[in-house]
Coordinates of C-alpha atoms in Angstrom, one line a residue:
X1 CA 26.6 -29.6 -84.1
X2 CA 27.8 -32.1 -87.3
X3 CA 27.3 -35.9 -86.0
X4 CA 30.2 -38.1 -87.1
X5 CA 30.6 -40.7 -84.5
X6 CA 29.5 -43.8 -85.1
X7 CA 27.1 -45.2 -82.4
X8 CA 26.4 -49.2 -82.2
X9 CA 22.9 -50.0 -80.5
X10 CA 22.9 -53.3 -78.8
X11 CA 19.5 -54.6 -78.5
X12 CA 19.8 -57.7 -76.0
X13 CA 16.1 -59.9 -75.9
X14 CA 15.3 -62.8 -74.2
X15 CA 12.7 -65.7 -74.1
X16 CA 9.4 -64.2 -75.6
X17 CA 10.7 -60.6 -74.8
X18 CA 10.6 -59.9 -78.9
X19 CA 6.5 -60.8 -78.9
X20 CA 6.3 -58.3 -76.0
X21 CA 8.7 -55.6 -76.8
X22 CA 10.4 -55.9 -80.6
X23 CA 7.7 -53.5 -82.2
X24 CA 8.2 -50.1 -79.9
X25 CA 12.0 -50.7 -79.8
X26 CA 12.2 -50.7 -83.6
X27 CA 9.8 -47.8 -84.2
X28 CA 12.3 -45.8 -81.6
X29 CA 15.4 -46.4 -83.7
X30 CA 13.7 -45.5 -86.6
X31 CA 12.5 -42.5 -85.2
X32 CA 15.7 -41.4 -84.0
X33 CA 17.2 -37.9 -85.0
X34 CA 20.8 -39.1 -86.0
X35 CA 22.3 -39.8 -89.4
X36 CA 21.0 -43.1 -90.4
X37 CA 24.3 -44.3 -91.9
X38 CA 26.3 -43.6 -88.8
X39 CA 24.0 -46.0 -86.5
X40 CA 24.4 -50.0 -86.5
X41 CA 21.7 -52.2 -84.8
X42 CA 22.5 -55.4 -83.4
X43 CA 20.1 -57.5 -82.0
X44 CA 21.1 -60.3 -79.9
X45 CA 18.3 -63.2 -79.0
X46 CA 20.0 -64.4 -75.9
X47 CA 18.5 -68.0 -75.7
X48 CA 14.7 -69.4 -74.1
X49 CA 13.6 -70.7 -71.1
X50 CA 12.7 -74.8 -71.1
X51 CA 9.8 -75.7 -72.2
X52 CA 8.8 -72.7 -74.5
X53 CA 8.8 -71.7 -77.9
X54 CA 12.2 -70.3 -79.4
X55 CA 11.2 -66.3 -80.8
X56 CA 14.3 -66.6 -83.2
X57 CA 12.2 -66.5 -85.9
X58 CA 10.0 -64.1 -85.2
X59 CA 12.6 -61.4 -84.3
X60 CA 14.0 -62.5 -87.7
X61 CA 10.7 -62.1 -89.6
X62 CA 10.4 -58.4 -87.9
X63 CA 13.6 -57.3 -88.7
X64 CA 13.5 -58.1 -92.1
X65 CA 10.0 -56.6 -92.8
X66 CA 11.4 -53.4 -91.5
X67 CA 14.8 -53.6 -92.8
X68 CA 14.2 -50.5 -95.0
X69 CA 13.3 -48.4 -92.2
X70 CA 16.3 -49.3 -89.7
X71 CA 20.1 -49.0 -89.9
X72 CA 22.2 -51.3 -91.2
X73 CA 21.1 -54.4 -88.6
X74 CA 22.8 -57.3 -87.5
X75 CA 21.0 -60.5 -85.8
X76 CA 22.5 -62.8 -83.5
X77 CA 20.7 -65.5 -82.2
X78 CA 21.9 -67.7 -79.1
X79 CA 21.5 -71.0 -78.2
X80 CA 21.9 -70.5 -74.3
X81 CA 21.0 -67.7 -71.9
X82 CA 24.8 -65.9 -72.0
X83 CA 23.4 -63.7 -68.9
X84 CA 23.0 -59.8 -69.3
X85 CA 26.5 -59.2 -69.4
X86 CA 27.3 -61.9 -71.4
X87 CA 24.7 -61.6 -74.1
X88 CA 25.6 -57.0 -73.9
X89 CA 29.4 -58.8 -74.7
X90 CA 28.7 -60.6 -77.8
X91 CA 27.0 -58.2 -79.5
X92 CA 29.5 -55.3 -78.3
X93 CA 32.1 -57.2 -79.8
X94 CA 30.6 -56.9 -83.3
X95 CA 30.2 -53.7 -82.7
X96 CA 33.4 -52.6 -81.7
X97 CA 34.9 -54.7 -84.5
X98 CA 32.2 -52.7 -87.3
X99 CA 34.4 -49.7 -85.9
X100 CA 31.9 -47.8 -83.8
X101 CA 32.8 -44.9 -81.5
X102 CA 29.8 -45.8 -79.2
X103 CA 27.9 -48.5 -77.8
X104 CA 24.3 -47.8 -76.3
X105 CA 23.2 -50.5 -74.7
X106 CA 19.5 -50.9 -75.0
X107 CA 17.3 -52.7 -72.4
X108 CA 14.4 -55.1 -74.4
X109 CA 11.7 -53.9 -72.5
X110 CA 12.5 -50.1 -73.5
X111 CA 12.5 -47.7 -76.4
X112 CA 14.1 -44.5 -76.9
X113 CA 13.1 -41.1 -77.5
X114 CA 13.7 -39.4 -80.7
X115 CA 16.9 -37.3 -79.4
X116 CA 18.2 -39.8 -77.4
X117 CA 21.3 -40.8 -79.4
X118 CA 21.9 -37.5 -80.6
X119 CA 22.1 -35.8 -77.6
X120 CA 24.5 -38.3 -75.9
X121 CA 26.8 -38.7 -78.8
X122 CA 27.1 -34.9 -78.9
X123 CA 27.9 -35.3 -75.4
X124 CA 30.4 -37.3 -75.5
X125 CA 32.3 -35.9 -78.4
X126 CA 32.1 -33.0 -76.4
X127 CA 33.1 -34.1 -73.1
X128 CA 35.9 -36.7 -73.2
X129 CA 36.1 -37.2 -69.6
X130 CA 32.5 -38.8 -69.8
X131 CA 33.5 -42.3 -69.4
X132 CA 29.8 -43.4 -69.7
X133 CA 26.5 -42.2 -69.5
X134 CA 23.0 -42.4 -69.2
X135 CA 19.7 -41.1 -70.3
X136 CA 16.8 -40.0 -68.0
X137 CA 15.0 -43.0 -67.9
X138 CA 11.0 -42.6 -67.9
X139 CA 8.2 -45.1 -67.2
X140 CA 5.8 -46.4 -70.0
X141 CA 2.9 -45.9 -69.9
X142 CA 3.4 -43.0 -67.1
X143 CA 5.9 -41.6 -69.5
X144 CA 6.3 -38.3 -67.6
X145 CA 7.1 -40.3 -64.4
X146 CA 11.1 -40.9 -64.1
X147 CA 12.4 -44.4 -63.6
X148 CA 15.6 -43.5 -62.8
X149 CA 17.5 -40.1 -62.8
X150 CA 20.7 -42.2 -62.8
X151 CA 21.5 -44.4 -59.7
X152 CA 22.8 -44.0 -56.2
X153 CA 25.2 -46.1 -54.8
X154 CA 25.5 -46.9 -51.4
X155 CA 28.2 -47.3 -49.4
X156 CA 27.6 -50.8 -48.6
X157 CA 27.2 -52.0 -52.2
X158 CA 23.5 -51.3 -52.4
X159 CA 21.9 -49.4 -55.4
X160 CA 18.7 -48.0 -56.7
X161 CA 17.2 -45.5 -59.1
X162 CA 17.7 -41.9 -57.8
X163 CA 13.9 -39.8 -58.6
X164 CA 12.2 -42.8 -59.2
X165 CA 8.1 -42.2 -59.5
X166 CA 8.5 -38.3 -59.3
X167 CA 6.9 -36.4 -62.3
X168 CA 9.7 -35.2 -64.3
X169 CA 8.4 -31.5 -64.8
X170 CA 8.7 -30.8 -61.0
X171 CA 12.3 -32.4 -60.8
X172 CA 15.6 -29.7 -62.1
X173 CA 18.1 -31.3 -63.4
X174 CA 20.9 -29.9 -65.2
X175 CA 21.8 -31.3 -68.4
X176 CA 25.0 -33.4 -67.5
X177 CA 25.0 -34.4 -63.8
X178 CA 27.6 -36.7 -62.5
X179 CA 25.6 -40.0 -60.8
X180 CA 27.0 -42.9 -58.4
X181 CA 26.8 -45.2 -61.3
X182 CA 24.5 -45.6 -64.9
X183 CA 21.5 -47.8 -65.6
X184 CA 22.4 -50.6 -67.4
X185 CA 18.7 -50.3 -68.9
X186 CA 20.2 -47.6 -71.4
X187 CA 23.7 -46.7 -71.2
X188 CA 26.3 -45.2 -74.0
X189 CA 30.0 -46.3 -73.5
X190 CA 33.0 -45.4 -75.6
X191 CA 34.4 -47.7 -77.6
X192 CA 38.3 -47.0 -77.1
X193 CA 37.5 -47.1 -73.4
X194 CA 35.8 -50.9 -73.5
X195 CA 39.1 -52.4 -75.1
X196 CA 41.3 -50.3 -72.7
X197 CA 39.7 -51.6 -69.8
X198 CA 37.2 -54.4 -70.2
X199 CA 33.9 -55.2 -71.5
X200 CA 31.3 -55.9 -69.0
X201 CA 32.2 -58.4 -66.4
X202 CA 30.6 -61.7 -67.3
X203 CA 31.0 -63.2 -63.6
X204 CA 28.8 -60.9 -62.5
X205 CA 26.2 -62.6 -64.9
X206 CA 23.2 -60.5 -63.9
X207 CA 22.7 -57.5 -61.4
X208 CA 25.6 -54.8 -60.3
X209 CA 27.2 -55.4 -63.4
X210 CA 26.8 -51.6 -64.4
X211 CA 27.6 -51.2 -61.1
X212 CA 31.0 -52.5 -61.8
X213 CA 31.5 -50.9 -64.7
X214 CA 30.7 -47.7 -63.4
X215 CA 33.0 -47.6 -60.4
X216 CA 35.5 -49.5 -63.3
X217 CA 35.6 -46.1 -64.8
X218 CA 35.4 -43.6 -61.7
X219 CA 38.6 -45.6 -60.2
X220 CA 40.3 -44.8 -63.8
X221 CA 39.3 -41.2 -63.7
X222 CA 36.5 -41.2 -65.8
X223 CA 32.8 -39.8 -65.3
X224 CA 29.6 -41.4 -65.0
X225 CA 26.8 -39.0 -65.8
X226 CA 23.1 -38.8 -66.9
X227 CA 22.4 -36.4 -69.4
X228 CA 19.0 -35.7 -68.8
X229 CA 17.9 -33.9 -71.7
X230 CA 18.1 -37.6 -73.8
X231 CA 15.0 -39.9 -72.8
X232 CA 14.5 -43.5 -72.8
X233 CA 11.4 -45.1 -71.7
X234 CA 11.2 -48.0 -69.7
X235 CA 8.3 -50.6 -69.3
X236 CA 9.5 -51.2 -65.9
X237 CA 8.0 -53.6 -63.5
X238 CA 9.1 -54.3 -60.0
X239 CA 9.2 -58.0 -59.6
X240 CA 9.0 -60.0 -56.4
X241 CA 11.6 -62.5 -57.3
X242 CA 13.0 -64.7 -54.6
X243 CA 15.6 -66.4 -57.5
X244 CA 17.3 -62.5 -58.0
X245 CA 18.5 -62.4 -54.4
X246 CA 21.8 -64.6 -54.6
X247 CA 22.9 -62.7 -57.4
X248 CA 22.4 -59.3 -56.1
X249 CA 24.2 -60.0 -52.8
X250 CA 26.8 -62.6 -54.5
X251 CA 27.6 -59.0 -56.6
X252 CA 27.1 -56.8 -53.8
X253 CA 30.1 -58.7 -51.8
X254 CA 32.0 -58.6 -55.1
X255 CA 31.8 -55.1 -55.8
X256 CA 33.2 -54.4 -52.0
X257 CA 35.8 -56.4 -52.1
X258 CA 36.7 -55.5 -55.9
X259 CA 36.9 -51.7 -55.3
X260 CA 37.6 -50.2 -51.7
X261 CA 40.9 -50.8 -49.7
X262 CA 41.6 -52.5 -47.0
X263 CA 41.6 -49.7 -44.2
X264 CA 38.4 -49.1 -46.1
X265 CA 37.1 -52.4 -45.7
X266 CA 37.8 -52.5 -42.0
X267 CA 35.8 -49.6 -41.1
X268 CA 32.8 -50.6 -42.9
X269 CA 32.7 -53.8 -41.4
X270 CA 30.8 -52.8 -38.0
X271 CA 28.2 -51.4 -40.2
X272 CA 27.9 -54.2 -42.6
X273 CA 27.7 -57.1 -40.1
X274 CA 24.5 -55.3 -38.5
X275 CA 22.8 -54.8 -41.9
X276 CA 23.9 -58.5 -42.5
X277 CA 21.8 -59.5 -38.9
X278 CA 18.7 -57.2 -40.3
X279 CA 18.8 -58.6 -44.0
X280 CA 19.3 -62.1 -42.5
X281 CA 16.0 -61.4 -40.7
X282 CA 14.0 -59.7 -43.1
X283 CA 14.9 -62.6 -45.4
X284 CA 14.0 -65.1 -43.0
X285 CA 10.4 -63.5 -42.7
X286 CA 10.2 -62.9 -46.5
X287 CA 10.9 -66.4 -47.6
X288 CA 14.7 -65.7 -49.2
X289 CA 16.9 -66.7 -46.6
X290 CA 17.8 -70.0 -48.9
X291 CA 19.3 -67.3 -51.7
X292 CA 21.1 -65.4 -48.7
X293 CA 22.3 -68.7 -47.6
X294 CA 23.4 -70.0 -51.2
X295 CA 25.8 -66.3 -51.5
X296 CA 27.1 -66.9 -48.0
X297 CA 28.0 -70.5 -49.1
X298 CA 29.5 -68.9 -52.4
X299 CA 31.9 -67.0 -50.4
X300 CA 32.9 -70.0 -48.6
X301 CA 34.9 -71.5 -51.5
X302 CA 38.3 -70.9 -52.3
X303 CA 37.7 -70.6 -56.1
X304 CA 35.2 -67.8 -55.4
X305 CA 37.5 -65.6 -53.5
X306 CA 40.5 -66.5 -55.9
X307 CA 38.3 -65.2 -58.7
X308 CA 37.1 -61.9 -57.3
X309 CA 41.1 -61.3 -55.8
X310 CA 42.5 -61.5 -59.3
X311 CA 39.5 -58.5 -60.3
X312 CA 40.6 -56.4 -56.9
X313 CA 44.4 -57.0 -57.8
X314 CA 43.8 -55.0 -61.5
X315 CA 41.8 -52.5 -59.8
X316 CA 44.1 -51.4 -56.6
X317 CA 46.8 -51.4 -59.2
X318 CA 45.7 -49.3 -61.8
X319 CA 43.3 -47.5 -59.6
X320 CA 43.3 -43.1 -60.3
X321 CA 41.5 -42.0 -57.2
X322 CA 41.2 -42.7 -53.9
X323 CA 38.0 -44.2 -51.7
X324 CA 37.1 -40.6 -50.1
X325 CA 36.9 -39.4 -53.8
X326 CA 34.6 -42.1 -54.5
X327 CA 32.4 -41.5 -51.3
X328 CA 31.5 -37.8 -53.3
X329 CA 29.2 -40.0 -55.3
X330 CA 27.9 -42.5 -52.8
X331 CA 24.6 -42.0 -50.2
X332 CA 24.1 -43.4 -47.0
X333 CA 19.9 -44.1 -46.8
X334 CA 18.4 -46.2 -49.2
X335 CA 15.5 -44.1 -50.7
X336 CA 13.6 -46.1 -53.2
X337 CA 9.7 -46.3 -53.7
X338 CA 8.6 -49.2 -53.9
X339 CA 6.3 -51.5 -51.4
X340 CA 7.8 -52.0 -48.1
X341 CA 10.6 -49.5 -48.4
X342 CA 8.4 -46.9 -46.1
X343 CA 7.9 -49.2 -43.5
X344 CA 9.6 -48.2 -39.9
X345 CA 12.0 -50.8 -39.5
X346 CA 13.3 -49.2 -42.9
X347 CA 13.3 -45.7 -41.7
X348 CA 15.0 -47.0 -38.3
X349 CA 17.8 -48.7 -40.9
X350 CA 18.2 -45.6 -42.7
X351 CA 18.6 -43.3 -40.0
X352 CA 21.8 -45.6 -38.7
X353 CA 23.3 -46.1 -41.9
X354 CA 23.2 -42.2 -42.4
X355 CA 24.7 -41.5 -39.3
X356 CA 27.3 -44.1 -39.6
X357 CA 28.1 -42.4 -43.0
X358 CA 28.4 -38.9 -42.1
X359 CA 30.1 -39.7 -38.7
X360 CA 32.3 -42.5 -39.8
X361 CA 32.4 -43.1 -43.9
X362 CA 32.9 -39.4 -44.7
X363 CA 34.8 -38.2 -41.9
X364 CA 37.6 -40.5 -41.3
X365 CA 37.9 -42.1 -44.8
X366 CA 41.1 -39.6 -46.0
X367 CA 42.9 -42.2 -48.0

């Protein structure tokens, strides 16, 4: 198939990430089996932490050094951290103005396999029902192990990577497969749908913004898929940072509020309350209760409800599928192979959530 679609690669970096990751990302772009004249590279330096030197000039020098090998490149340094959604949106707007057909969001700590863009662009060219797609995201340096084969969406708003740390040679995946939501670490989007249904929601700031965009498109009638022959390598490290829990929980509640109908929320409420009690106990023992408390305090503000109810109104007015259809792509348990994910408490919790999912959620929700 002759490549005709123009692709904008949005590469978001922050803090000291250029020094650690930029070189490999550049080599991944250079190695693409895709016409150079059909690629635009937009690099955005998304600010830095306090009391650390800026890597803006370093990034500029490295891009200049490789300009003859790279496609046309635009560098967009920012003075402050705009968040994951905000930073990506700055570059996405520039890419759309350049007339690209697709935008590929490229995590800082990752690099593309040689056929990544070609396979994904051809897949989107072929099937117009696909709204957004991700490649098979593999780990680095254990490049035979999967980071995520598409993300699983749990009916209470949680999410995790499918097939995590499984050997790709032992996992059978179709070339294209529908998934709960695509990973924001590496995802290709249609420029026309971004213009029609909006960019990534900056009010999420970080965490669950990929869930939101995937669900937004699915509720508008589009597919969210993994294209498993396209490969993307992620230098992923599981980090136990208590600071992330505020954003994760605040935004998880927002996802539930925005997308599910009132009868669905009522039906989910008993399972939600039980899960909250369990999470509060775990957070107390694990030292991240203050972050959960901050999330609760956020949702006690009138302005917070006003903000998210406005988003809910848009989705509920324009949605094209039922909640029941959405739950076809959800899961009942949380299965993620990291430390603490195989305790007896976790096993019991999963059992309870699975029972509720199949007996209540999948059976009673027909709207």
